[in-house]
Short mmCIF file of C-alpha atoms in Angstrom, two decimals:
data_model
loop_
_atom_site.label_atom_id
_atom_site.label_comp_id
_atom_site.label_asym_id
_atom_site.label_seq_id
_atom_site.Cartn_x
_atom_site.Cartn_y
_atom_site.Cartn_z
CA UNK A 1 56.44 207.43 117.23
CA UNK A 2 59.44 205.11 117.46
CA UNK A 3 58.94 201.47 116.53
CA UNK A 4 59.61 199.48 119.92
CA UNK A 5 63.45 198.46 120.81
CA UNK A 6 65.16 195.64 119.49
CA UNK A 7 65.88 193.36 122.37
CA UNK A 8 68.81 192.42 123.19
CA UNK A 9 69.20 188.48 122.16
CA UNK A 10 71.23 186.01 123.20
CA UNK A 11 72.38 183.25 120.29
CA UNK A 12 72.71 179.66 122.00
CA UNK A 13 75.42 177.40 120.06
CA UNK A 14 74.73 173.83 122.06
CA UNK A 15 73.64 173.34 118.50
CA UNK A 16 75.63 174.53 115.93
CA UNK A 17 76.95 171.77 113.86
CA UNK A 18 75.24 169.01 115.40
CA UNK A 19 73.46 168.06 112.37
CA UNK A 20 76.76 168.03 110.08
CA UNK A 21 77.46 164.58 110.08
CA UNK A 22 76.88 162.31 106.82
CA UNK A 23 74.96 160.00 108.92
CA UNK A 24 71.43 160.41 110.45
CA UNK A 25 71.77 158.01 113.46
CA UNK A 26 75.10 160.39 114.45
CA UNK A 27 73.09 163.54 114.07
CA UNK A 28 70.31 162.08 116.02
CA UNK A 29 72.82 161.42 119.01
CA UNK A 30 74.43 164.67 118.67
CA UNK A 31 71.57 166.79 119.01
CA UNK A 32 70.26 164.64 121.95
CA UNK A 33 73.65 165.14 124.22
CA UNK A 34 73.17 169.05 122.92
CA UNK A 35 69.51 168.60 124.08
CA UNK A 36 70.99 167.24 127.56
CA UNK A 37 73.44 169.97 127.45
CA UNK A 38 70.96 173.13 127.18
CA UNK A 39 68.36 171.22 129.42
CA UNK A 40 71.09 171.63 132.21
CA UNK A 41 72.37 175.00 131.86
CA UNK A 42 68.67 176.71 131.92
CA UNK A 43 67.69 174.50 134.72
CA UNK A 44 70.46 176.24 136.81
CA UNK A 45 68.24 179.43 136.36
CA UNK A 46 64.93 180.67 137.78
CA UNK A 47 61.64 179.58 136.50
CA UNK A 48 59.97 182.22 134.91
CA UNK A 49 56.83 184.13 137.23
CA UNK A 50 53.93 183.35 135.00
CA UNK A 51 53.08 180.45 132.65
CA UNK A 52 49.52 179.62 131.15
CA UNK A 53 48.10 177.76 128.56
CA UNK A 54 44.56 178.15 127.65
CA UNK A 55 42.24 176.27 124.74
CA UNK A 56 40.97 178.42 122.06
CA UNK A 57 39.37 176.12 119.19
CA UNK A 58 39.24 172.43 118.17
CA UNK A 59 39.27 171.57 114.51
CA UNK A 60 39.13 168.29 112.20
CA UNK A 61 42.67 167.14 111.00
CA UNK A 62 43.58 164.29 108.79
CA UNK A 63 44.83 161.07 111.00
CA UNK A 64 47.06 160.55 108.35
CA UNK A 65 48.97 163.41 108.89
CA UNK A 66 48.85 163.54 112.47
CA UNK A 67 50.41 160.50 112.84
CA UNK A 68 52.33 159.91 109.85
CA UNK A 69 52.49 156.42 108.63
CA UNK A 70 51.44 155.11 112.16
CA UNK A 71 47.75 155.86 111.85
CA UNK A 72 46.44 152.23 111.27
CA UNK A 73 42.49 151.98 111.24
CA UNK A 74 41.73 155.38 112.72
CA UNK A 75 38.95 157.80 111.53
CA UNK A 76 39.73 159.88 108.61
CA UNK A 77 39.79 162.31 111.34
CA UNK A 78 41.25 163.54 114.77
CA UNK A 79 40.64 166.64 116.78
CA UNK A 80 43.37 169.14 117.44
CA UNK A 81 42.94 171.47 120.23
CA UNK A 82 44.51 174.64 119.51
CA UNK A 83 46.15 176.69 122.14
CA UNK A 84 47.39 180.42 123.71
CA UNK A 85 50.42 180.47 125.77
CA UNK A 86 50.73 183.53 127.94
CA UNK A 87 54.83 183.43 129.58
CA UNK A 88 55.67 186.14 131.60
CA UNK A 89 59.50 186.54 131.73
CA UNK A 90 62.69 188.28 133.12
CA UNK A 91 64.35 190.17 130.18
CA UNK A 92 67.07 192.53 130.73
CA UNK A 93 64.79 195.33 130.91
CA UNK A 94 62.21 194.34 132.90
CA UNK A 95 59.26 191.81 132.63
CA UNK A 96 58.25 191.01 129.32
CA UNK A 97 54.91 189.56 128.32
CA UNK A 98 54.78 187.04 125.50
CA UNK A 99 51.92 185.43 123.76
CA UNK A 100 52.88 182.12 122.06
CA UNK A 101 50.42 180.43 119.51
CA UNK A 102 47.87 183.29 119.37
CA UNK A 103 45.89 181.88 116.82
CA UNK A 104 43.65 184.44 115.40
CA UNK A 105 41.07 181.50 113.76
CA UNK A 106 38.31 184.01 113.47
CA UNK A 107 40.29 185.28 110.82
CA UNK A 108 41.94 182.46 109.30
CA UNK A 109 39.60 180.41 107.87
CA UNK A 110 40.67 180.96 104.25
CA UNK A 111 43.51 179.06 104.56
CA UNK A 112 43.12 176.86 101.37
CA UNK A 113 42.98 173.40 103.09
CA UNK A 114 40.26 174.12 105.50
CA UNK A 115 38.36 175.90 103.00
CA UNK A 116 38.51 173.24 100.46
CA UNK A 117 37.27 170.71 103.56
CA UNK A 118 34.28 173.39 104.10
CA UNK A 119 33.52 173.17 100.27
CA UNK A 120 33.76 169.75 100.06
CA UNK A 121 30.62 169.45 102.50
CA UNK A 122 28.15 171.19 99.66
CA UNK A 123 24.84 171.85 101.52
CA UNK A 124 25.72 170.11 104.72
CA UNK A 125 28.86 172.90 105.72
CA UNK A 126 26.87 174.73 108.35
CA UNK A 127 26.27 171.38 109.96
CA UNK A 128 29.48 170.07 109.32
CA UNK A 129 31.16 173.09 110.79
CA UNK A 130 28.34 172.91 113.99
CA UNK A 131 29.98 169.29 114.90
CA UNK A 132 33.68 169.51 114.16
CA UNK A 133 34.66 173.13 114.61
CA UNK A 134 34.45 173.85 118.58
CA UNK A 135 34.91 177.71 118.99
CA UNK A 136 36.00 177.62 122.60
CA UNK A 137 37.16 181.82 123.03
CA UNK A 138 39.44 184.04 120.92
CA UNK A 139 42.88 185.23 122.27
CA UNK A 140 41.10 188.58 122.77
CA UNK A 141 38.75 186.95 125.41
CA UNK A 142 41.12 184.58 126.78
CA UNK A 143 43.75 187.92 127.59
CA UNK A 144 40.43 189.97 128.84
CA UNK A 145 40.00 186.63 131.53
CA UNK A 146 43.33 187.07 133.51
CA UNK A 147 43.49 190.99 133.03
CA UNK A 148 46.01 191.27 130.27
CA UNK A 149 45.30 194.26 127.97
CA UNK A 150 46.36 194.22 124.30
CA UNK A 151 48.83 197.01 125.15
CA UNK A 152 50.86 194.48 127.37
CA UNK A 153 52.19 192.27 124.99
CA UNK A 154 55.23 192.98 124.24
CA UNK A 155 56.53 189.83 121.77
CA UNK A 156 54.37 187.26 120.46
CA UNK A 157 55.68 183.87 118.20
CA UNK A 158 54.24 180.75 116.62
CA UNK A 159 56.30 177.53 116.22
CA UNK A 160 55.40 178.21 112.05
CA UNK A 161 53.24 180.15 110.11
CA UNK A 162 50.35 177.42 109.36
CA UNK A 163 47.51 178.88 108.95
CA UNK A 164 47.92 182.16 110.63
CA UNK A 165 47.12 185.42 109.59
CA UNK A 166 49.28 188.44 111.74
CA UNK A 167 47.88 191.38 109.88
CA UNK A 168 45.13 192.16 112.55
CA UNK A 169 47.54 191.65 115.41
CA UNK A 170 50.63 193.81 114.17
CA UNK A 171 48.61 196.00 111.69
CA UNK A 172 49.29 196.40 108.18
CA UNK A 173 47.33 198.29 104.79
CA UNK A 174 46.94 201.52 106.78
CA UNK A 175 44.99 199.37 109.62
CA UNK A 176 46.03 199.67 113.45
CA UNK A 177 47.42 196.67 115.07
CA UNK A 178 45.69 194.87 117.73
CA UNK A 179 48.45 194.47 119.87
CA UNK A 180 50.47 198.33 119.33
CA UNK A 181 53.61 197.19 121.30
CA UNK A 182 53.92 193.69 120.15
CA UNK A 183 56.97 192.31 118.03
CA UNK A 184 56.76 188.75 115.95
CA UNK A 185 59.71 186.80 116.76
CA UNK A 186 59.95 184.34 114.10
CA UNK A 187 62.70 182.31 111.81
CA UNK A 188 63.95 184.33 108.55
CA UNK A 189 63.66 181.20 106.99
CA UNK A 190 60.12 180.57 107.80
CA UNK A 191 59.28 184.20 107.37
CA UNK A 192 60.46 184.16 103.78
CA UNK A 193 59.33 180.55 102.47
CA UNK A 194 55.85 182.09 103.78
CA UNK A 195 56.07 184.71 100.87
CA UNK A 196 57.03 182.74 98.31
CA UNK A 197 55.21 178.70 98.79
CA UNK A 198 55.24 176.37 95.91
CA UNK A 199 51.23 174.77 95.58
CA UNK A 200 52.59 171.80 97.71
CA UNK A 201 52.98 173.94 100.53
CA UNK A 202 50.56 177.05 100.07
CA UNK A 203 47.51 174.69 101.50
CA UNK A 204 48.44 175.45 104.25
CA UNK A 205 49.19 179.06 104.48
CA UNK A 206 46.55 181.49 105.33
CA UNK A 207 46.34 183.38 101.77
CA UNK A 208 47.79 187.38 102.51
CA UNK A 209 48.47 186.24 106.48
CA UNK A 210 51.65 188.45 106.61
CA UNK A 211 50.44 190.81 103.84
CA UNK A 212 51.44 193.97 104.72
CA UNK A 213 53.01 193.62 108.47
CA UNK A 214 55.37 196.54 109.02
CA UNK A 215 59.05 195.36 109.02
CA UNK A 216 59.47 196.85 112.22
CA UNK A 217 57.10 195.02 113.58
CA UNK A 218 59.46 191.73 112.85
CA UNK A 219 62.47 190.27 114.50
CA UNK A 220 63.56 187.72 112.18
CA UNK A 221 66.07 185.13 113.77
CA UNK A 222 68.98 183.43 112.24
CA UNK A 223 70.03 181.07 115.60
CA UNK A 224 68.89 179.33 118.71
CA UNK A 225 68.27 182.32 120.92
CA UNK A 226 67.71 182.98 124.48
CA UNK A 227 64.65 185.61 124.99
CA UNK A 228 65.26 186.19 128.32
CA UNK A 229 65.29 184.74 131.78
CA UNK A 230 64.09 180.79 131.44
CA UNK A 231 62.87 181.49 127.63
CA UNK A 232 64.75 180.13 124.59
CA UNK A 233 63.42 179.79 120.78
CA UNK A 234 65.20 176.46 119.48
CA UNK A 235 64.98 175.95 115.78
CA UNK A 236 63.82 172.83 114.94
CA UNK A 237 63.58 172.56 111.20
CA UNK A 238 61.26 169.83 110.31
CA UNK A 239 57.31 170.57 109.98
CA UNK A 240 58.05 173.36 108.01
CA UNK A 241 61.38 174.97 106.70
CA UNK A 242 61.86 177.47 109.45
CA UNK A 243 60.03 175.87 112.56
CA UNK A 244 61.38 176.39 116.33
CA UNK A 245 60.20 175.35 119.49
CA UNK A 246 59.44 177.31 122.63
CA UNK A 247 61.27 176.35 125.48
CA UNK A 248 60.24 177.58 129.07
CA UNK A 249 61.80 176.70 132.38
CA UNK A 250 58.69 176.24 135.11
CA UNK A 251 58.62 175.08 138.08
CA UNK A 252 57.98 171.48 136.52
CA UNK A 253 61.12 172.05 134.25
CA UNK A 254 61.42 172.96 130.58
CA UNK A 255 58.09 172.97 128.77
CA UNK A 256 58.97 172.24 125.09
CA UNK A 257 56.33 173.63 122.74
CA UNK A 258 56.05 173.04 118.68
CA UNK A 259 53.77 171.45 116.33
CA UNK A 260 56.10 168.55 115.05
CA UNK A 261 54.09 166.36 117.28
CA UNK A 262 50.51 166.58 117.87
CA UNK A 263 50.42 164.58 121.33
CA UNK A 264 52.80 162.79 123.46
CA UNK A 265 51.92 159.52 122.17
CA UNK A 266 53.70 160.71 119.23
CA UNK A 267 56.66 161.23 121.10
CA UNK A 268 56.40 157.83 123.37
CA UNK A 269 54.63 155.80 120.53
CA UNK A 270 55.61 152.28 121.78
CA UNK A 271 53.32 153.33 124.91
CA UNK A 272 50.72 154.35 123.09
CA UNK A 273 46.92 152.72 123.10
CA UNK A 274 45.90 154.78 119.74
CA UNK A 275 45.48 151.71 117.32
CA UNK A 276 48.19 151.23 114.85
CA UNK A 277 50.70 153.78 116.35
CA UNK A 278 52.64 151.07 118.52
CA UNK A 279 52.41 148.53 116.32
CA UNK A 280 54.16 150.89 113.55
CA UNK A 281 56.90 152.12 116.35
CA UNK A 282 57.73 148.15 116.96
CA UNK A 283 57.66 147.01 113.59
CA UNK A 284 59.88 150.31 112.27
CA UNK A 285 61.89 150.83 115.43
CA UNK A 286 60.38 154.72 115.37
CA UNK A 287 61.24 156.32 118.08
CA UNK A 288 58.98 159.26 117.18
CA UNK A 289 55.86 159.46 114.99
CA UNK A 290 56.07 163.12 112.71
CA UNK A 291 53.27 165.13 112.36
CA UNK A 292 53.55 165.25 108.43
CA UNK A 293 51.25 167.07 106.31
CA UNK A 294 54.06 169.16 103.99
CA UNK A 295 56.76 166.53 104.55
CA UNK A 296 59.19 169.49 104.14
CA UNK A 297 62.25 167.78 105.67
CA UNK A 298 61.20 164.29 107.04
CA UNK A 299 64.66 163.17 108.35
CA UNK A 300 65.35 166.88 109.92
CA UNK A 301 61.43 166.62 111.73
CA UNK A 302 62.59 163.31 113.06
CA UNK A 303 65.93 164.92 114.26
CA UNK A 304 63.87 168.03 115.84
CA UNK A 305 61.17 165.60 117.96
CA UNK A 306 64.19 163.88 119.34
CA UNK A 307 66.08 167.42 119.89
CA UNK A 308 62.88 168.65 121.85
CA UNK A 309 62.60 165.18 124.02
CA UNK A 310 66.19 165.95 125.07
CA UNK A 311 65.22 169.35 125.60
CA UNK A 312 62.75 168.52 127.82
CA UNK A 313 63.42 166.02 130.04
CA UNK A 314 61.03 163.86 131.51
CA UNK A 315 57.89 165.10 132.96
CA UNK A 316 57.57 165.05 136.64
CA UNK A 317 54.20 163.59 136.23
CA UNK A 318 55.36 160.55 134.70
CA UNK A 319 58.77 160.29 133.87
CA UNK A 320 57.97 157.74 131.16
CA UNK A 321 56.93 160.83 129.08
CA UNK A 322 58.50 163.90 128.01
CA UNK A 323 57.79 167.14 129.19
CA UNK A 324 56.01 168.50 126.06
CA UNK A 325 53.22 170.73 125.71
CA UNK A 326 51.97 170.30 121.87
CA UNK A 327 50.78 173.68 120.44
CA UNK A 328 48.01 171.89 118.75
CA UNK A 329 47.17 168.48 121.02
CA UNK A 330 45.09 165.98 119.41
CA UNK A 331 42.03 165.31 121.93
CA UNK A 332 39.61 162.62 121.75
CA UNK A 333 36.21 163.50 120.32
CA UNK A 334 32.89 161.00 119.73
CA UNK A 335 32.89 161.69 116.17
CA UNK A 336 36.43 160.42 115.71
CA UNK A 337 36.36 157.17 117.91
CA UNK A 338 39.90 155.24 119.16
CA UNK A 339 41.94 158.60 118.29
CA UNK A 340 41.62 159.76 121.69
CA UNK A 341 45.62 160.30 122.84
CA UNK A 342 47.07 157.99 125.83
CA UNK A 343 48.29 160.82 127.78
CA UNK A 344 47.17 164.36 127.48
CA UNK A 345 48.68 167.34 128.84
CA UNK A 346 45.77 169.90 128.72
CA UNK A 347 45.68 173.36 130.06
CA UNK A 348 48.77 174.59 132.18
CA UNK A 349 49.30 176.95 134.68
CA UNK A 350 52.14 178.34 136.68
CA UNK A 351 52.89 181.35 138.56
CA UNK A 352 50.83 184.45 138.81
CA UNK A 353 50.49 187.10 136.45
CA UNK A 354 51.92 190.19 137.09
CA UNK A 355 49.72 193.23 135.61
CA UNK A 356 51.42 196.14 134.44
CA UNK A 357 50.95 200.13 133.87
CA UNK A 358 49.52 199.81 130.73
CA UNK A 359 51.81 201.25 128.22
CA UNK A 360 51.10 203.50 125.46
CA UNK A 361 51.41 202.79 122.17
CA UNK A 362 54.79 202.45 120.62
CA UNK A 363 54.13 202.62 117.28
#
């Protein structure tokens, strides 16, 4: 059978050379009015039909990573809720289901960090793991709740490679994939640091995650692209080499999604109630705090969070905060007291989903 079609991309240049200039503080300026600029243009469009955001796990993160150099007295600790986008859109050949974040963490628990954290525990793991590690539902489950079948998805994309392992979703060693008429839609440059990490980096890298994936299985990007109708993939180099950022126009405006922060309050930290994270904004004149546990390109992460503030506007909620909806959200937990986040954005939903003729197989 044929591989599933190429589809047909659109490259966005708001951004192209706004980083060039020899200093920071102009770069950061440039890619804001660039921000301003896109923000406009795909607000002049429809929303898209369906939008959802549903929790899938909560694990234990390092505070000092989460909130880099801003975490003052916390816990070692916080919680990051992990979540599945589902974003139905208008391509040019009809509706197109994607799945951002899909986090297969049944599988992924080898990633060397984690498992190193599980070690560490000795005889007390199982009840280590019982307390931190909340197992809410698998993608599987959450696409059986609203009547999505595997068969439907037709693109799916993480804002990096973290942790992930693809090779049950889009098949690989001779195995069938999960989802038969998906496509990854991912960064070259994050696709090929993620097969060749130094040790620095590999900690955080599900070991053999994109072993094996069938090429054709993989649209690797090279811009800013527009998906379709009110969806655009930003890149927004930073946490990792070859991160981007999910932007989708609702009917609350552009939801910006990435890891480089792991709550608003890392975006707005002067309004922020999480000990030490003001006080390091005010003292530093930060206007964002990075989620930094590679610290692969601290000035460009910086650059990005501001990039995907522009991006997003303010949220209609509260216009004192951006309209961001952090892949992973840090979430207040009683083991980890005083790193509950100031504002939390939780589960989303927009739209209604549109359920399709299942379609066979493509590949």
């Amino acid at each position: 059978m044929r591989p599933p079609a190429d589809p047909p991309l659109i490259r966005i240049t708001d951004f192209d050379g706004a980083r060039d200039a020899a200093r920071p503080l102009d770069r950061v300026e440039n890619v804001r009015a660039a921000g301003v600029a896109l923000r406009t243009r795909m607000l002049r469009g429809r929303p898209v039909p369906y939008y959802r955001s549903m929790e899938l796990v909560r694990v234990p993160y390092p505070a000092k990573f989460g909130y880099l150099n801003g975490f003052g007295t916390l816990p070692p600790f916080i919680h990051l809720c992990n979540r599945l986008f589902v974003v139905q859109f208008h391509g040019s050949d009809g509706l197109k289901t994607l799945l951002v974040s899909p986090s297969d963490w049944e599988f992924q628990r080898a990633t060397p960090f984690f498992k190193r954290l599980d070690e560490s525990m000795g005889a007390f793991s199982k009840l280590g793991e019982a307390l931190v590690f909340r197992k809410v539902a698998t993608v599987l489950e959450r696409l059986a709740e609203i009547g999505l079948a595997p068969e439907n998805i037709d693109y799916i994309t993480y804002d990096h490679l973290h942790t992930q392992n693809l090779t049950r979703w889009l098949g690989g060693h001779g195995k069938p994939a999960v989802f038969p008429n998906a496509r990854l839609l991912v960064m070259r440059e994050e696709w090929m640091s993620a097969q060749a990490l130094i040790p620095w980096h590999n900690q955080w890298y599900c070991p053999g995650g994109i072993d094996g994936v069938p090429m054709e299985r993989v649209i690797l990007l090279d811009h800013d692209t527009l998906l379709g109708e009110g969806v655009a993939l930003v890149r927004t180099k930073g946490h990792t080499e070859g991160n981007h950022s999910i932007v989708v126009h609702t009917p609350d405006g552009l939801k910006v999604t990435s890891e480089n922060g792991v709550s608003l309050d890392a975006y707005v930290p002067q309004l922020s109630r999480i000990p030490g994270v003001a006080d390091y904004a005010r003292a530093t004149g930060a206007e964002v705090i990075l989620n930094g546990n590679t610290l692969e390109y601290g000035v460009d992460q910086y650059i990005s969070m501001v990039q995907e503030k522009a991006i997003a506007g303010p949220d209609p909620r509260d216009e004192r905060l951006p309209n961001l909806a952090p892949s992973s959200e840090s979430a207040g937990y009683w083991l980890f007291p005083r790193t509950a986040p100031s504002f939390t954005v939780g589960d989303l939903c927009y739209g209604s989903l549109a359920r399709r003729e299942t379609p066979r197989a493509a590949a």
